[in-house]
Tab-separated table of C-alpha atoms in Angstrom:
chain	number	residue	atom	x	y	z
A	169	UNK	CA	80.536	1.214	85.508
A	170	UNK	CA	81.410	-0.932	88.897
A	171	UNK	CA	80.053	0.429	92.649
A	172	UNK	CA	83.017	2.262	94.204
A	173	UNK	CA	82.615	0.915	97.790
A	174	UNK	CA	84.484	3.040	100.887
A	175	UNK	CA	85.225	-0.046	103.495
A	176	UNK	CA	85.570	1.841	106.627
A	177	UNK	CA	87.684	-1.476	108.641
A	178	UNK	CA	87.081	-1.072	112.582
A	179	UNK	CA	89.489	-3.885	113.484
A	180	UNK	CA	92.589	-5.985	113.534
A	181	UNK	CA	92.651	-9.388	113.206
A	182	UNK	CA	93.806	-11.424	115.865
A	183	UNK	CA	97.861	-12.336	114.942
A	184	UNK	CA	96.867	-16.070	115.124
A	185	UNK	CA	94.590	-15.191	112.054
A	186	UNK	CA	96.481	-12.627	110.073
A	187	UNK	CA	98.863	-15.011	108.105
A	188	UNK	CA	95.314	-16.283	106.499
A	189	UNK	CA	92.435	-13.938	106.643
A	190	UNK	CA	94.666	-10.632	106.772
A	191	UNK	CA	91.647	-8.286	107.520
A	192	UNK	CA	87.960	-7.650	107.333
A	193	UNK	CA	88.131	-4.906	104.495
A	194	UNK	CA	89.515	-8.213	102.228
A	195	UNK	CA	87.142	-10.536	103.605
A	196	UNK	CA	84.211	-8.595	102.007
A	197	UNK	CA	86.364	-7.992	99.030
A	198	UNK	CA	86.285	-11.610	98.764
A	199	UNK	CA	83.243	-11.776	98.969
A	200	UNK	CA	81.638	-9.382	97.040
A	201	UNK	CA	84.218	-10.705	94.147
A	202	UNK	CA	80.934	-14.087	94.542
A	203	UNK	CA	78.219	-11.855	93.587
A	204	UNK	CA	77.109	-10.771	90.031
A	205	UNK	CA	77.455	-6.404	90.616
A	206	UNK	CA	80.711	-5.628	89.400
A	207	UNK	CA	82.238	-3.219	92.492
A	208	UNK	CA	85.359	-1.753	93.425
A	209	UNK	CA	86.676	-1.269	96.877
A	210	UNK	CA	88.668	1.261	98.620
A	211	UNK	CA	89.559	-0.306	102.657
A	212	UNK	CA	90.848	2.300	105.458
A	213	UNK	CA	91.117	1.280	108.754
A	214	UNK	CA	89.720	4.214	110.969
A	215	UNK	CA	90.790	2.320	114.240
A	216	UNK	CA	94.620	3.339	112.636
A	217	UNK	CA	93.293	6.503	111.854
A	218	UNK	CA	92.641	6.316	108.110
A	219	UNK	CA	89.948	7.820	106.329
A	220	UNK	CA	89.325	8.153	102.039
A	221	UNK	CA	90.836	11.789	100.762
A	222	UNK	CA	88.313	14.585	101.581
A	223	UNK	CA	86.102	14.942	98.794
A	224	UNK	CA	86.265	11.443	97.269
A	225	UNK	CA	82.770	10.098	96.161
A	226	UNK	CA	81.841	6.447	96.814
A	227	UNK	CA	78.391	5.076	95.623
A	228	UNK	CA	78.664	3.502	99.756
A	229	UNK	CA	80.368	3.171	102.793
A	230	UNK	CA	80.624	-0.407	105.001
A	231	UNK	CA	81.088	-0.314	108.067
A	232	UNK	CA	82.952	-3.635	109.105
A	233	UNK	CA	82.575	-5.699	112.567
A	234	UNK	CA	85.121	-4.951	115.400
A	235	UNK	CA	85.880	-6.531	118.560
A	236	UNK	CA	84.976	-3.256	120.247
A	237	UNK	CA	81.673	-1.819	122.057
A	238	UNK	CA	79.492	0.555	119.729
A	239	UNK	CA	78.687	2.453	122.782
A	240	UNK	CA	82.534	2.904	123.681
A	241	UNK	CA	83.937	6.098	124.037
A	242	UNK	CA	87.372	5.482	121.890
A	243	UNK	CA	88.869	8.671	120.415
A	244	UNK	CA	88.645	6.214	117.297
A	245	UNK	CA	84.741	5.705	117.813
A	246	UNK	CA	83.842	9.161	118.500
A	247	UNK	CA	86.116	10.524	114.794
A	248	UNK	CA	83.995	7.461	113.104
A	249	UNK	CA	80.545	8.738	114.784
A	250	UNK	CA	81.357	11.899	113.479
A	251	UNK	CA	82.593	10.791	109.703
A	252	UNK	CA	79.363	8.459	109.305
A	253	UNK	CA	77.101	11.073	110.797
A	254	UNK	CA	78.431	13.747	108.002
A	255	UNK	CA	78.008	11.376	104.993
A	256	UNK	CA	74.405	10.314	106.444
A	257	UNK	CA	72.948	14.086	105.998
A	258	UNK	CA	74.563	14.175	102.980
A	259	UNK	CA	72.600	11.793	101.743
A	260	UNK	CA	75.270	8.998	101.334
A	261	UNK	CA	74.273	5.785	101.583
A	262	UNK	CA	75.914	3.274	104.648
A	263	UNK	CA	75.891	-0.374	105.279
A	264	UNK	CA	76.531	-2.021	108.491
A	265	UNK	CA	78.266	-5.450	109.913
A	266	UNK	CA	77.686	-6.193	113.356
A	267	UNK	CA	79.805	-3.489	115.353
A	268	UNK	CA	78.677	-1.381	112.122
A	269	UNK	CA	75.095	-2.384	112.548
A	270	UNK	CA	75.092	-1.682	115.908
A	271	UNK	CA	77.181	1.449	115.533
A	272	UNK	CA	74.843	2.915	113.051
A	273	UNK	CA	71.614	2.181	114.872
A	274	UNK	CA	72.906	4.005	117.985
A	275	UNK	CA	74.325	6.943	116.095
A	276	UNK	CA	70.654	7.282	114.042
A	277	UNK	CA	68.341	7.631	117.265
A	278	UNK	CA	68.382	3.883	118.409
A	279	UNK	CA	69.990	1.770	121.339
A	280	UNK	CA	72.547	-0.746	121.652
A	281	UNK	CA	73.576	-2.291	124.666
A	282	UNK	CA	75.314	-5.930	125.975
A	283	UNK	CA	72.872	-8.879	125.596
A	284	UNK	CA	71.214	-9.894	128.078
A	285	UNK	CA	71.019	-13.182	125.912
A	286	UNK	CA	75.197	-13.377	126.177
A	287	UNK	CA	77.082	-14.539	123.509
A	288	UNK	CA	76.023	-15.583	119.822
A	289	UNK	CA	78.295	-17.830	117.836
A	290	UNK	CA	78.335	-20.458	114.774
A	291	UNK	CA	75.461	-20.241	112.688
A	292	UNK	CA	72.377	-18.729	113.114
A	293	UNK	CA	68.895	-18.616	111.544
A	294	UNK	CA	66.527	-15.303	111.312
A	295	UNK	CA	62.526	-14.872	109.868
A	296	UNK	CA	62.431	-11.937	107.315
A	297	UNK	CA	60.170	-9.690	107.809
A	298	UNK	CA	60.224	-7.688	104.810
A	299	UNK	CA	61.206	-8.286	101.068
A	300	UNK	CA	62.270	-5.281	99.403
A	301	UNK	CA	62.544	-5.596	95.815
A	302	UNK	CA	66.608	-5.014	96.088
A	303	UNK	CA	66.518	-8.713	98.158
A	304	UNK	CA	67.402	-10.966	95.055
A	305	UNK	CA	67.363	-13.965	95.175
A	306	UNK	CA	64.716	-14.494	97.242
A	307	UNK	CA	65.037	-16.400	100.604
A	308	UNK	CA	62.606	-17.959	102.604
A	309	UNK	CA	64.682	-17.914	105.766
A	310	UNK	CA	68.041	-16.402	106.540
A	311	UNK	CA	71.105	-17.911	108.016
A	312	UNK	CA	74.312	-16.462	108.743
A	313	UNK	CA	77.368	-16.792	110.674
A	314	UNK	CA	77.737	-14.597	114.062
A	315	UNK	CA	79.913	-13.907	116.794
A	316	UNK	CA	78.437	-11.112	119.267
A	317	UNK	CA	77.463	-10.393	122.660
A	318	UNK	CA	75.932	-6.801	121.742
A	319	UNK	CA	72.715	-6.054	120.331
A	320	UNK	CA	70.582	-3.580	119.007
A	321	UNK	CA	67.766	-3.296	121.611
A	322	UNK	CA	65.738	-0.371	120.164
A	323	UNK	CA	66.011	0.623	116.242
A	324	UNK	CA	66.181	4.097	115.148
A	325	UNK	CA	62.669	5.624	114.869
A	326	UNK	CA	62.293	5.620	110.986
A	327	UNK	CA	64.262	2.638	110.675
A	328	UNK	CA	62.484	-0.885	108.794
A	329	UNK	CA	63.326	-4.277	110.847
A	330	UNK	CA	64.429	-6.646	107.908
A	331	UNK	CA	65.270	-9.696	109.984
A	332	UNK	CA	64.688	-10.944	113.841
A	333	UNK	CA	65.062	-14.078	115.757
A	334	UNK	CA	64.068	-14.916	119.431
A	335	UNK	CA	67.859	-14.410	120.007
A	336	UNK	CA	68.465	-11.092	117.998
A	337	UNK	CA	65.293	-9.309	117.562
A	338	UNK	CA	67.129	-6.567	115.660
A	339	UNK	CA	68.856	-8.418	113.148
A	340	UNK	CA	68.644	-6.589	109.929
A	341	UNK	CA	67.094	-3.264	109.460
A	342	UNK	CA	66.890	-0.680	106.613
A	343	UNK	CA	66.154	3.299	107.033
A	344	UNK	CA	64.815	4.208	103.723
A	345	UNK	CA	67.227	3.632	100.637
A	346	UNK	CA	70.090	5.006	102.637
A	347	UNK	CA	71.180	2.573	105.530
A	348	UNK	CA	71.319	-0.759	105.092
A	349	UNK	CA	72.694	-3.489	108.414
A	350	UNK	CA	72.960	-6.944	109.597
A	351	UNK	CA	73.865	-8.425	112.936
A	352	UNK	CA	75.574	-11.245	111.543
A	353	UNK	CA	78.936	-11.816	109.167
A	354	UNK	CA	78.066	-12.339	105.625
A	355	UNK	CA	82.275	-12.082	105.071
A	356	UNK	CA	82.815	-14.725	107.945
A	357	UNK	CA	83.808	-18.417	106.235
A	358	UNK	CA	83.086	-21.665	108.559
A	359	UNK	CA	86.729	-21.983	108.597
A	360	UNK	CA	87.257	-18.707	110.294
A	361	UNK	CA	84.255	-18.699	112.716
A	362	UNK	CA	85.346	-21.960	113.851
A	363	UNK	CA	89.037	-20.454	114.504
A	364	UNK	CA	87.767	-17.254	116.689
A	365	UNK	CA	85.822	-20.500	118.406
A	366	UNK	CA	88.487	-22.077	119.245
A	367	UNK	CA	90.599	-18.887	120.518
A	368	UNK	CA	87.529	-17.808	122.508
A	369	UNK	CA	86.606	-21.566	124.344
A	370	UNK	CA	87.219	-20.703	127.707
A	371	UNK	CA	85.547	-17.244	128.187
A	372	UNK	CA	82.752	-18.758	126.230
A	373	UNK	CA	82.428	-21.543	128.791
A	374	UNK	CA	81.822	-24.970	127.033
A	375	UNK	CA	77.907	-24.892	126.386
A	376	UNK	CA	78.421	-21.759	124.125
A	377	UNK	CA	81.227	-22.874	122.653
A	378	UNK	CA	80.085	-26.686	121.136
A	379	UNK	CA	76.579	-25.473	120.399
A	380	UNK	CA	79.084	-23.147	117.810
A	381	UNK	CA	81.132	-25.278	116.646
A	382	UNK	CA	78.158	-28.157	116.158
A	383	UNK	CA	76.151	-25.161	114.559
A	384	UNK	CA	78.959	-24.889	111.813
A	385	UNK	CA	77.826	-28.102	110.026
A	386	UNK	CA	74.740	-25.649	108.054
A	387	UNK	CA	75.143	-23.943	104.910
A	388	UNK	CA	75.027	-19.893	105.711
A	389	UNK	CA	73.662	-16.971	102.996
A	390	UNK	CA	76.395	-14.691	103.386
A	391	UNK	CA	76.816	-14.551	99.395
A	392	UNK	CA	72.923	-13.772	98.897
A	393	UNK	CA	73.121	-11.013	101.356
A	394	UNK	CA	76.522	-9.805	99.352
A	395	UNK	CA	74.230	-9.659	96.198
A	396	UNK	CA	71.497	-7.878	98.145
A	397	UNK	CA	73.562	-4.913	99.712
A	398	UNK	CA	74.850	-4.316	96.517
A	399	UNK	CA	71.465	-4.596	94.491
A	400	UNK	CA	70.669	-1.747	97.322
A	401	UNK	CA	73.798	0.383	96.526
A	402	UNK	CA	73.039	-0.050	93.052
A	403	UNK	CA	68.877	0.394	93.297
A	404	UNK	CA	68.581	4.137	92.545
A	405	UNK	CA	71.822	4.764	90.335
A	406	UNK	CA	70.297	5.523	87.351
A	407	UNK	CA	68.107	8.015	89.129
């Protein structure tokens, strides 16, 4: 029987990029379609107000990137906050995407705040610090596409750091087998990182900006860390 996956989208794509990519909740759809866990996926996007009917069950809920603050006060953020915070005590499990991973660290005792570092862009590399048994296949290093100036400067007390860089020291980060995050995009493609590039050169000032686009020549593992937030969905099922 497939994962029934709750995409809670926290964004709208740019209108330059909608003709193509259409939105974030079909990005991962796309995605996930890669990886070997057969999953079905239900998208609402809670910055237009829409949530799954009360009392539908979903094995997890993602919480997408946005081009918003996690610490913002939105009406939009504050009804989210207080959706994710209900299915957390009861006991449903959450995954996280950059505004989600920061989102979710804040809400569970942690801190985000705006990099000191400034922006992150292109492709970027992490050290694991953990392998769980759910993180098949097994990778050595991890690289992934990113575009964020926010971070996650302090993770929620019972929370596991996963992944970390000099750059991101709170990349990835698990709180038992309930939350799972990443700072960077696994959905993102080169082709559409390079586009939010382009739209973003001048605020990004030229330094920022070509060592992004030079950084897009790598391979990233956004299909291997697909597989593994699904393997973690799917890790205590037949409990």
């Amino acid at each position: 029987m497939p994962l029934r996956i709750c995409i809670l989208e926290t964004d709208m794509l740019r209108p330059e990029l909608v003709d193509q990519y259409k939105g974030y909740g079909l990005m991962f759809e796309q995605l996930f379609a890669k990886q070997p866990i057969a999953a079905e996926f239900s998208v609402y996007n809670v910055v237009q107000g829409h949530y799954p009917p009360e009392g539908e069950k979903f094995d997890a809920y993602l919480v997408t990137g946005s081009k918003a603050d996690s610490f913002g006060t939105d009406p939009w953020i504050l009804k989210l906050k207080t959706f994710l915070l209900e299915r957390y005590e009861a006991g449903d499990k959450l995954l996280g995407v950059c505004f989600g991973h920061q989102l979710l660290a804040l809400l569970l005792g942690g801190r985000t705040e705006r990099a000191s570092q400034g922006w992150g862009v292109g492709i970027h590399s992490y050290q694991l610090k953990q392998k769980p048994e759910w993180m098949s296949p097994a990778l050595d290093e991890l690289t992934l596409l990113i575009s964020h100036q926010d971070q996650v400067t302090q993770l929620p007390q019972n929370a596991t750091l996963l992944a970390s860089s000099d750059f991101c020291p709170n990349a990835a980060y698990a709180i038992g087998d309930q939350v799972l995050c990443f700072q960077g995009h696994p959905e993102f493609v080169h082709d559409y990182s390079r586009a939010l590039l382009e739209l973003r050169q001048d605020f990004l000032g030229e330094a920022v900006y070509s060592q992004g686009v030079s950084s897009l020549d790598r391979d990233h593992q956004g299909a291997a860390v697909a597989e593994w937030m699904m393997r973690f969905v799917a890790s205590d099922r037949a409990a």
